Coordinates of C-alpha atoms and ligand atoms in Angstrom, one line a residue:
M25 CA -24.1 -85.5 -92.0
L26 CA -25.6 -88.9 -91.5
A27 CA -27.7 -90.7 -94.4
V28 CA -29.3 -94.2 -93.3
A29 CA -30.7 -96.4 -96.1
I30 CA -32.5 -99.8 -95.6
L31 CA -32.7 -102.3 -98.1
A32 CA -36.2 -103.4 -98.3
A33 CA -36.8 -104.3 -102.1
G34 CA -36.1 -107.8 -102.0
K35 CA -38.8 -110.3 -102.4
G36 CA -37.6 -112.5 -99.8
T37 CA -38.3 -115.8 -101.9
R38 CA -37.2 -118.1 -99.2
M39 CA -40.0 -117.0 -96.9
K40 CA -42.6 -118.5 -99.3
S41 CA -45.3 -116.0 -98.6
D42 CA -47.6 -113.6 -100.2
L43 CA -46.4 -110.8 -97.8
P44 CA -43.3 -108.8 -98.5
K45 CA -40.5 -110.0 -96.3
V46 CA -39.8 -106.7 -94.2
L47 CA -43.7 -106.8 -93.5
Q48 CA -43.2 -109.9 -91.7
P49 CA -44.3 -109.5 -88.0
L50 CA -42.2 -110.1 -85.2
A51 CA -43.3 -109.5 -81.6
G52 CA -45.8 -107.1 -83.2
A53 CA -43.9 -105.0 -84.9
T54 CA -42.8 -105.6 -88.7
L55 CA -39.0 -106.4 -89.9
V56 CA -38.8 -102.9 -91.4
E57 CA -40.5 -101.0 -88.5
R58 CA -37.8 -102.9 -85.8
V59 CA -34.7 -101.8 -88.2
L60 CA -36.2 -98.0 -88.3
R61 CA -36.4 -97.9 -84.7
S62 CA -32.9 -99.3 -84.0
C63 CA -31.4 -96.5 -86.1
S64 CA -34.0 -93.8 -85.2
H65 CA -31.7 -92.4 -82.2
L66 CA -28.8 -91.8 -84.4
G67 CA -30.8 -88.9 -85.6
P68 CA -29.9 -89.1 -89.4
Q69 CA -30.5 -86.1 -91.2
R70 CA -31.7 -88.4 -94.4
Q71 CA -33.7 -91.5 -93.8
L72 CA -34.2 -93.7 -97.1
L73 CA -36.0 -96.7 -97.7
I74 CA -35.3 -98.7 -100.8
V75 CA -38.6 -100.5 -101.8
G76 CA -39.1 -102.6 -105.0
H77 CA -41.3 -105.8 -104.6
Q78 CA -44.6 -104.8 -103.6
A79 CA -43.4 -101.4 -103.0
E80 CA -46.8 -99.7 -102.6
R81 CA -48.0 -102.1 -99.8
V82 CA -44.4 -101.3 -97.9
R83 CA -44.8 -97.6 -98.5
S84 CA -48.3 -97.4 -96.9
S85 CA -47.1 -99.6 -94.2
L86 CA -44.8 -96.9 -93.0
A87 CA -46.9 -93.8 -94.5
D88 CA -47.0 -92.4 -90.8
H89 CA -43.1 -92.4 -90.3
A90 CA -42.0 -89.1 -90.6
G91 CA -39.1 -87.9 -92.9
L92 CA -38.7 -91.2 -94.8
E93 CA -37.8 -91.2 -98.2
F94 CA -38.9 -93.9 -100.4
V95 CA -36.3 -94.8 -103.2
L96 CA -37.7 -97.4 -105.9
Q97 CA -35.6 -100.0 -107.2
E98 CA -37.0 -101.7 -110.2
P99 CA -35.9 -104.4 -111.0
Q100 CA -34.5 -105.8 -107.9
N101 CA -30.9 -106.9 -109.2
G102 CA -29.0 -107.4 -105.8
T103 CA -28.0 -105.1 -102.7
G104 CA -25.2 -103.4 -104.8
H105 CA -27.9 -102.3 -107.4
A106 CA -30.4 -101.1 -104.6
V107 CA -27.6 -98.8 -103.3
Q108 CA -27.0 -97.7 -106.6
Q109 CA -30.6 -96.1 -106.6
L110 CA -29.1 -93.7 -104.1
L111 CA -26.7 -92.0 -106.4
E112 CA -29.2 -89.7 -107.6
P113 CA -31.3 -88.9 -104.3
L114 CA -27.8 -88.5 -102.3
A115 CA -26.1 -86.5 -105.3
G116 CA -24.0 -83.8 -103.3
F117 CA -24.7 -85.4 -100.0
S118 CA -21.3 -85.6 -98.2
G119 CA -20.9 -87.4 -94.9
E120 CA -21.7 -91.0 -93.6
L121 CA -23.9 -93.5 -95.2
L122 CA -25.5 -96.2 -92.6
V123 CA -26.8 -99.0 -94.9
L124 CA -29.1 -101.5 -92.8
N125 CA -30.3 -104.8 -94.5
G126 CA -34.4 -104.6 -93.9
D127 CA -34.4 -108.1 -92.5
V128 CA -31.8 -107.7 -89.7
P129 CA -34.2 -106.9 -87.0
L130 CA -32.6 -107.5 -83.5
L131 CA -29.8 -105.1 -83.6
R132 CA -29.3 -103.1 -80.4
P133 CA -29.3 -99.2 -80.8
E134 CA -26.1 -98.9 -78.9
T135 CA -24.3 -101.4 -81.3
L136 CA -25.1 -99.0 -84.2
E137 CA -23.7 -96.4 -82.0
Q138 CA -20.4 -98.4 -81.6
L139 CA -20.2 -99.0 -85.4
L140 CA -20.5 -95.0 -86.0
E141 CA -18.1 -94.2 -83.3
R142 CA -15.5 -96.7 -84.9
H143 CA -16.1 -95.5 -88.3
R144 CA -15.3 -91.9 -87.4
A145 CA -12.3 -92.7 -85.3
S146 CA -10.8 -94.9 -87.9
G147 CA -11.3 -92.8 -90.6
A148 CA -12.0 -95.6 -92.7
A149 CA -13.9 -95.8 -96.1
V150 CA -16.0 -98.4 -94.9
T151 CA -16.6 -100.0 -91.5
L152 CA -18.8 -103.1 -91.5
L153 CA -20.4 -105.2 -88.7
T154 CA -19.3 -108.8 -88.3
A155 CA -20.4 -111.8 -86.6
R156 CA -18.7 -114.7 -85.3
L157 CA -21.2 -117.6 -85.7
A158 CA -21.0 -121.4 -84.7
D159 CA -23.1 -122.2 -87.9
P160 CA -22.5 -119.2 -90.4
S161 CA -24.2 -120.8 -93.3
G162 CA -26.1 -118.5 -95.5
Y163 CA -24.0 -115.5 -94.5
G164 CA -21.3 -114.0 -96.5
R165 CA -17.8 -114.4 -95.1
V166 CA -15.7 -111.8 -94.1
F167 CA -11.7 -112.0 -94.5
A168 CA -9.9 -109.7 -92.5
D169 CA -6.4 -109.7 -90.9
D170 CA -5.7 -109.7 -87.2
A171 CA -5.7 -105.9 -87.1
G172 CA -9.6 -105.9 -88.3
N173 CA -8.9 -104.7 -91.9
V174 CA -11.2 -106.5 -94.5
S175 CA -10.0 -107.7 -97.7
A176 CA -12.9 -109.0 -99.0
I177 CA -16.4 -110.3 -98.3
V178 CA -17.4 -113.8 -100.3
E179 CA -21.2 -114.8 -100.4
H180 CA -21.9 -118.3 -98.8
R181 CA -22.7 -119.6 -102.5
D182 CA -19.4 -118.1 -104.1
C183 CA -17.4 -119.5 -101.3
S184 CA -14.9 -122.5 -101.6
A185 CA -15.0 -125.2 -99.2
E186 CA -12.2 -123.7 -97.6
Q187 CA -13.8 -120.4 -97.4
R188 CA -16.5 -121.4 -96.0
A189 CA -14.7 -122.7 -92.7
N190 CA -14.4 -119.0 -92.0
T191 CA -17.0 -118.4 -89.3
L192 CA -16.5 -114.5 -89.3
T193 CA -19.8 -113.4 -91.0
N194 CA -21.2 -110.2 -92.5
A195 CA -24.2 -108.7 -90.8
G196 CA -25.5 -106.7 -93.6
I197 CA -24.9 -103.5 -91.6
Y198 CA -22.3 -100.9 -92.9
C199 CA -21.1 -97.5 -92.5
F200 CA -19.7 -96.0 -95.8
N201 CA -18.3 -92.6 -96.5
W202 CA -20.9 -91.8 -99.1
Q203 CA -18.6 -89.9 -101.5
K204 CA -16.1 -93.0 -101.8
L205 CA -18.9 -95.5 -102.0
A206 CA -20.6 -93.6 -104.9
A207 CA -17.2 -93.6 -106.8
V208 CA -17.0 -97.5 -106.7
L209 CA -20.8 -98.4 -107.0
P210 CA -20.8 -97.8 -110.9
Q211 CA -17.9 -100.5 -111.1
L212 CA -20.0 -103.4 -109.5
R213 CA -20.5 -106.6 -111.6
T214 CA -23.0 -109.6 -112.1
D215 CA -20.0 -112.2 -112.0
N216 CA -21.3 -114.3 -109.3
D217 CA -23.3 -117.5 -108.5
Q218 CA -26.7 -115.3 -108.4
G219 CA -25.7 -112.9 -111.4
E220 CA -26.6 -109.9 -109.2
L221 CA -25.0 -106.7 -108.0
Y222 CA -23.4 -107.3 -104.7
L223 CA -23.1 -104.4 -102.2
T224 CA -20.6 -106.7 -100.6
D225 CA -18.3 -106.4 -103.2
T226 CA -17.6 -102.5 -102.8
V227 CA -15.8 -103.6 -99.5
A228 CA -12.8 -104.9 -101.7
M229 CA -13.0 -101.9 -103.7
L230 CA -12.7 -99.5 -100.9
R231 CA -9.6 -98.9 -98.5
P232 CA -9.1 -98.9 -95.6
A233 CA -11.9 -101.3 -95.0
V234 CA -12.5 -102.3 -91.5
H235 CA -15.0 -104.3 -89.2
L236 CA -16.4 -104.2 -85.8
E237 CA -17.4 -107.7 -84.5
V238 CA -20.3 -107.5 -82.5
A239 CA -20.6 -108.9 -78.9
D240 CA -23.6 -110.6 -79.0
P241 CA -24.1 -112.6 -82.5
G242 CA -27.7 -112.7 -81.7
E243 CA -28.1 -109.3 -82.6
T244 CA -27.4 -109.5 -86.4
N245 CA -29.6 -112.5 -87.1
G246 CA -30.8 -112.3 -90.8
I247 CA -34.2 -113.5 -91.7
N248 CA -35.0 -115.3 -94.7
D249 CA -37.0 -118.2 -93.9
R250 CA -39.9 -118.9 -91.4
L251 CA -37.5 -120.9 -89.5
Q252 CA -35.3 -117.9 -88.8
L253 CA -38.3 -115.9 -88.2
A254 CA -39.3 -118.0 -85.4
Q255 CA -35.8 -118.1 -83.9
C256 CA -35.8 -114.4 -83.9
E257 CA -39.0 -114.3 -82.4
A258 CA -37.7 -116.5 -79.7
L259 CA -34.8 -114.6 -79.0
L260 CA -36.7 -110.9 -78.8
Q261 CA -39.4 -112.8 -76.5
Q262 CA -36.5 -114.1 -74.3
R263 CA -35.1 -110.4 -74.1
L264 CA -38.3 -108.9 -73.0
R265 CA -39.3 -111.5 -70.3
E266 CA -35.7 -110.9 -69.0
H267 CA -36.2 -107.2 -69.0
W268 CA -39.3 -107.5 -66.9
M269 CA -38.1 -110.3 -64.6
R270 CA -35.2 -107.9 -63.8
E271 CA -38.0 -105.0 -63.1
G272 CA -40.0 -107.3 -60.5
V273 CA -42.2 -109.7 -62.6
S274 CA -42.5 -113.3 -61.7
F275 CA -43.1 -115.5 -64.9
I276 CA -44.1 -119.0 -63.5
D277 CA -43.3 -120.7 -66.9
P278 CA -41.4 -117.8 -68.9
A279 CA -41.0 -119.7 -72.0
S280 CA -44.8 -120.2 -72.6
C281 CA -45.5 -116.5 -72.4
T282 CA -45.2 -113.8 -75.1
L283 CA -44.8 -109.9 -75.0
S284 CA -44.9 -107.0 -77.0
D285 CA -42.3 -104.1 -77.2
D286 CA -45.2 -102.0 -75.7
T287 CA -46.2 -104.4 -72.9
H288 CA -45.4 -102.7 -69.5
F289 CA -45.7 -104.1 -66.0
G290 CA -45.9 -102.9 -62.5
R291 CA -43.8 -104.6 -59.7
D292 CA -44.9 -108.0 -58.2
V293 CA -46.9 -108.7 -61.1
V294 CA -47.2 -112.6 -61.3
V295 CA -47.7 -114.3 -64.8
E296 CA -48.8 -117.7 -64.9
P297 CA -48.3 -120.0 -67.7
Q298 CA -49.4 -119.5 -71.4
C299 CA -50.3 -115.7 -71.2
H300 CA -49.8 -113.5 -74.2
F301 CA -49.7 -109.7 -74.0
R302 CA -50.0 -108.1 -77.4
G303 CA -50.0 -104.2 -78.6
S304 CA -50.0 -101.4 -76.1
T305 CA -50.8 -102.9 -72.9
T306 CA -50.1 -102.0 -69.3
V307 CA -50.3 -104.4 -66.4
G308 CA -50.6 -102.6 -62.9
A309 CA -48.5 -103.5 -59.8
G310 CA -49.5 -106.7 -58.2
C311 CA -51.8 -108.1 -60.7
H312 CA -52.1 -111.9 -61.1
I313 CA -52.5 -112.7 -64.7
G314 CA -53.5 -116.3 -65.8
P315 CA -52.9 -119.3 -66.4
G316 CA -54.4 -119.2 -69.9
C317 CA -55.0 -115.1 -71.0
L318 CA -54.9 -113.0 -74.0
I319 CA -54.7 -109.5 -73.3
E320 CA -53.9 -106.8 -75.9
E321 CA -54.3 -102.8 -76.0
S322 CA -55.5 -103.1 -72.6
T323 CA -54.8 -101.1 -69.5
L324 CA -55.3 -102.9 -66.0
A325 CA -54.8 -100.9 -62.8
A326 CA -52.9 -102.6 -59.7
G327 CA -54.4 -105.8 -58.1
V328 CA -56.4 -107.1 -60.7
R329 CA -56.8 -111.0 -61.2
V330 CA -57.1 -112.2 -64.6
L331 CA -58.0 -116.0 -65.3
H332 CA -58.4 -118.1 -68.5
S333 CA -59.9 -114.6 -70.4
V334 CA -59.3 -112.4 -73.3
L335 CA -59.3 -108.7 -73.0
S336 CA -59.0 -106.6 -76.0
G337 CA -59.0 -102.6 -75.9
A338 CA -60.5 -102.8 -72.3
T339 CA -59.4 -100.6 -69.2
V340 CA -59.7 -102.3 -65.7
A341 CA -59.5 -100.4 -62.4
E342 CA -57.9 -101.5 -59.4
G343 CA -59.0 -104.9 -57.5
C344 CA -61.3 -106.1 -60.2
S345 CA -61.4 -109.7 -61.1
V346 CA -62.0 -111.0 -64.3
G347 CA -62.5 -114.8 -65.4
P348 CA -62.3 -117.6 -65.6
F349 CA -63.5 -117.5 -69.2
A350 CA -64.6 -113.9 -69.4
Q351 CA -64.1 -111.7 -72.7
L352 CA -63.6 -108.0 -72.4
R353 CA -64.0 -106.4 -75.8
N354 CA -63.4 -103.1 -77.1
G355 CA -64.2 -100.0 -75.2
T356 CA -64.9 -101.9 -71.9
E357 CA -64.3 -100.0 -68.9
L358 CA -64.4 -101.6 -65.6
G359 CA -64.7 -99.5 -62.5
P360 CA -62.8 -100.4 -59.3
E361 CA -63.4 -103.9 -57.6
C362 CA -65.8 -105.2 -60.4
R363 CA -66.3 -108.9 -60.7
I364 CA -66.6 -110.3 -64.0
G365 CA -67.2 -114.0 -63.9
N366 CA -67.2 -117.2 -66.2
F367 CA -68.9 -117.0 -69.7
V368 CA -69.6 -113.3 -69.6
E369 CA -68.9 -110.8 -72.4
V370 CA -68.6 -107.2 -72.3
K371 CA -68.2 -104.6 -74.8
N372 CA -68.4 -100.9 -75.1
S373 CA -69.7 -100.4 -71.9
R374 CA -68.7 -98.9 -68.9
L375 CA -69.4 -100.5 -65.2
E376 CA -69.0 -98.4 -62.2
S377 CA -67.3 -99.7 -59.4
G378 CA -68.5 -103.0 -57.6
V379 CA -70.4 -104.3 -60.2
K380 CA -70.8 -107.9 -60.3
A381 CA -71.5 -110.1 -63.1
N382 CA -70.7 -113.4 -62.2
H383 CA -72.0 -115.8 -64.8
L384 CA -73.2 -116.4 -68.4
S385 CA -74.0 -112.8 -69.6
Y386 CA -73.5 -110.3 -72.5
L387 CA -73.1 -106.5 -71.5
G388 CA -73.0 -104.4 -74.8
D389 CA -73.3 -100.5 -75.1
A390 CA -74.3 -100.4 -71.6
D391 CA -73.9 -98.0 -68.7
V392 CA -74.0 -99.9 -65.4
G393 CA -74.0 -97.9 -62.0
S394 CA -72.1 -98.8 -59.2
G395 CA -73.0 -102.0 -57.1
V396 CA -75.2 -103.6 -59.6
N397 CA -75.7 -107.3 -59.3
V398 CA -76.0 -108.7 -62.8
G399 CA -77.7 -111.8 -62.5
A400 CA -76.9 -114.9 -64.6
G401 CA -77.8 -114.8 -68.1
T402 CA -78.7 -111.4 -68.2
I403 CA -78.6 -110.2 -71.6
T404 CA -78.6 -106.5 -73.0
A405 CA -80.2 -106.9 -76.0
N406 CA -78.4 -103.8 -77.9
Y407 CA -78.7 -104.6 -81.5
D408 CA -82.2 -104.1 -83.6
G409 CA -80.8 -105.4 -86.8
V410 CA -79.7 -102.3 -88.0
R411 CA -78.3 -100.1 -85.2
K412 CA -76.9 -100.5 -81.7
H413 CA -78.8 -99.0 -78.7
R414 CA -77.7 -98.3 -75.3
T415 CA -78.7 -99.8 -72.0
V416 CA -78.7 -97.7 -68.8
I417 CA -78.9 -99.7 -65.3
G418 CA -78.9 -97.3 -62.4
A419 CA -76.5 -98.0 -59.0
G420 CA -77.6 -100.8 -56.7
S421 CA -80.0 -102.3 -59.2
K422 CA -80.4 -106.1 -59.5
T423 CA -81.2 -108.0 -62.6
G424 CA -82.6 -111.6 -62.3
A425 CA -81.5 -114.5 -64.1
N426 CA -82.2 -114.5 -67.7
S427 CA -83.3 -111.0 -67.7
V428 CA -83.2 -109.5 -71.4
L429 CA -83.0 -105.8 -71.4
V430 CA -84.0 -104.5 -75.0
A431 CA -82.4 -101.2 -75.6
P432 CA -82.6 -98.6 -75.9
I433 CA -83.6 -98.8 -72.3
Q434 CA -83.1 -97.2 -68.9
L435 CA -83.5 -98.7 -65.8
G436 CA -83.3 -96.1 -62.6
E437 CA -81.5 -96.6 -59.3
G438 CA -82.3 -99.5 -57.0
V439 CA -84.6 -101.5 -59.6
T440 CA -85.1 -105.2 -59.2
V441 CA -85.8 -107.2 -62.4
A442 CA -87.6 -110.3 -61.9
A443 CA -85.9 -113.5 -63.2
G444 CA -87.1 -114.7 -66.7
S445 CA -87.9 -111.0 -67.8
T446 CA -87.6 -109.4 -70.9
L447 CA -88.2 -105.4 -70.7
T448 CA -88.5 -103.1 -73.3
Q449 CA -89.8 -100.0 -71.4
D450 CA -87.9 -97.9 -69.0
V451 CA -88.3 -98.5 -65.3
P452 CA -88.2 -95.8 -62.8
S453 CA -85.6 -96.0 -59.5
G454 CA -87.0 -98.1 -56.6
S455 CA -89.3 -100.5 -58.8
L456 CA -89.6 -104.1 -59.2
A457 CA -90.3 -105.0 -62.8
F458 CA -91.6 -107.9 -64.1
G459 CA -91.7 -108.8 -67.9
R460 CA -93.0 -112.5 -68.3
A461 CA -96.1 -114.7 -68.4
R462 CA -97.5 -115.3 -65.1
Q463 CA -96.9 -118.9 -63.9
Q464 CA -100.0 -121.1 -64.1
V465 CA -100.4 -124.5 -62.2
K466 CA -103.1 -126.9 -63.3
A467 CA -103.8 -129.3 -60.2
D468 CA -104.0 -133.0 -60.4
W469 CA -102.8 -133.0 -64.0
K470 CA -103.4 -136.5 -65.4
G471 CA -101.4 -136.0 -68.6
P472 CA -102.9 -136.7 -72.2
A473 CA -105.6 -138.9 -72.7
A474 CA -103.9 -142.5 -73.5
Ligands
UD1_13 C1 -26.8 -110.2 -97.3 C2 -25.2 -110.2 -97.7 C3 -24.5 -111.2 -96.9 C4 -24.8 -110.9 -95.4 C5 -26.5 -111.1 -95.1 C6 -26.8 -110.8 -93.8 C7 -25.2 -109.2 -99.9 C8 -24.8 -109.6 -101.5 N1 -25.2 -110.4 -99.1 O1 -27.2 -111.7 -97.9 O2 -23.1 -110.8 -97.0 O3 -24.2 -111.9 -94.6 O4 -27.3 -110.3 -96.1 O5 -28.0 -111.0 -93.4 O6 -25.4 -108.2 -99.6 N2 -32.5 -106.2 -101.2 C9 -32.9 -105.2 -102.1 N3 -32.9 -105.2 -103.4 C10 -32.3 -106.5 -103.6 C11 -32.0 -107.5 -103.2 C12 -32.2 -107.4 -101.7 O7 -33.3 -104.1 -101.4 O8 -32.3 -106.2 -105.2 C13 -32.9 -106.2 -99.6 C14 -33.5 -107.1 -99.2 O9 -35.0 -106.9 -99.2 C15 -33.1 -107.7 -97.9 C16 -31.6 -107.2 -97.9 O10 -31.4 -106.2 -99.2 O11 -33.6 -106.9 -96.7 C17 -30.7 -108.2 -97.9 O12 -31.3 -109.1 -99.1 P1 -30.8 -110.6 -99.0 O13 -31.3 -111.2 -100.4 O14 -31.8 -111.4 -97.8 O15 -29.5 -111.0 -98.7 P2 -28.7 -112.4 -98.0 O16 -28.6 -113.5 -99.0 O17 -29.1 -112.4 -96.6
CA14 CA1 -31.0 -111.8 -95.7

């Protein structure tokens, strides 16, 4: 039997934030979400999250997470005190307890697997994950012999100068024999610099205690302040970009681009500098993105070109070209081979294949048929101040420059709208529609009298 407990009750004082530390975002997911993901593949029988500081906020952020038990730690008197809160919910439980710090978000799932294997193979009372760090400051130091037996963990602030020279650090990830841990938890004392109950002190009370040194120390980075948050973000971004480069994506200036875990690319995608992909976003094979794009929650089919544009909640079919300086907002669906040019905004609209809107337009709540040419400065006036209305433009129609289509309105197929028109009534297929004052010319105009 395996239980997993995540410590997430701390305030995160060093973060200097109104947001609880474990809810700080890292490449689009919160720290605690990342920790949960890192252990989900182990299939634990119980998953317990220890909450305290802003408990409700942490709890509601994870309301969708099935099978998670929330355990309240009030007040928050240290990591040992946090785990003491499990004595009641885990009474009668027998098996391993994997304890994860809620602020150690870069762990690879395989590393936790190895830790569990090592623990089961050695029959130890506790097996902890350690890292050898060039700069170990801030971390608890682990004192172990060459055979891997751990005698004690001493927190950085409680270390002597000599102890601080030890670069073997505690990652804050432990696999305990629960019954043995439960027996020593009540014996913890607060005789340390912070006057707290430290989980790390249980290690000296449990025998045998062994450790597993992680191969890539970057995995065990703990996040206590914004500096470490930024360092972890950089590490994670590097991991993501390297993964996609191995899968056949070219980044012209990788370090200038950011991705989310849920960004997926086809082969031969080229990503120019300063492109950012967020949320669940798919970029099809052979797309050319950037420079200078923000693409979130969007799906791009193969061979799409996007330049200096913002896409959010858009679906773009193959061969489209977007930008420079276009914005595709929520509910935009472009059919194949559409061309959306500079200073064009599209929202909640479906454009069939081959639609061209090359300059200075707003298409909101519109259905635009195939091959329509949207003239420069065409506006769908979709909002009457209370409600939004739809505009329908039939296939093959052309709107002249500076057309205003006041919705609700339907233009049939093959309609031509004269430049500068404001249309408020439907137009049947095949017609030419004017909606503007007739031009007048005063010949030999002398100007106003002097
Ligand atoms: C802890 C370890 C340290 C280790 C480091 C790794 C202890 C005493 N020290 O130090 O040896 O090197 O992690 O990153 O455990 N928390 C609670 N309740 C509390 C206090 C903390 O749930 O009362 C949670 C926090 O929300 C956080 C985690 O425990 O997710 C770690 O707490 P933190 O204060 O960051 O411990 P460190 O000082 O980093
Ligand atoms: Ca920490």
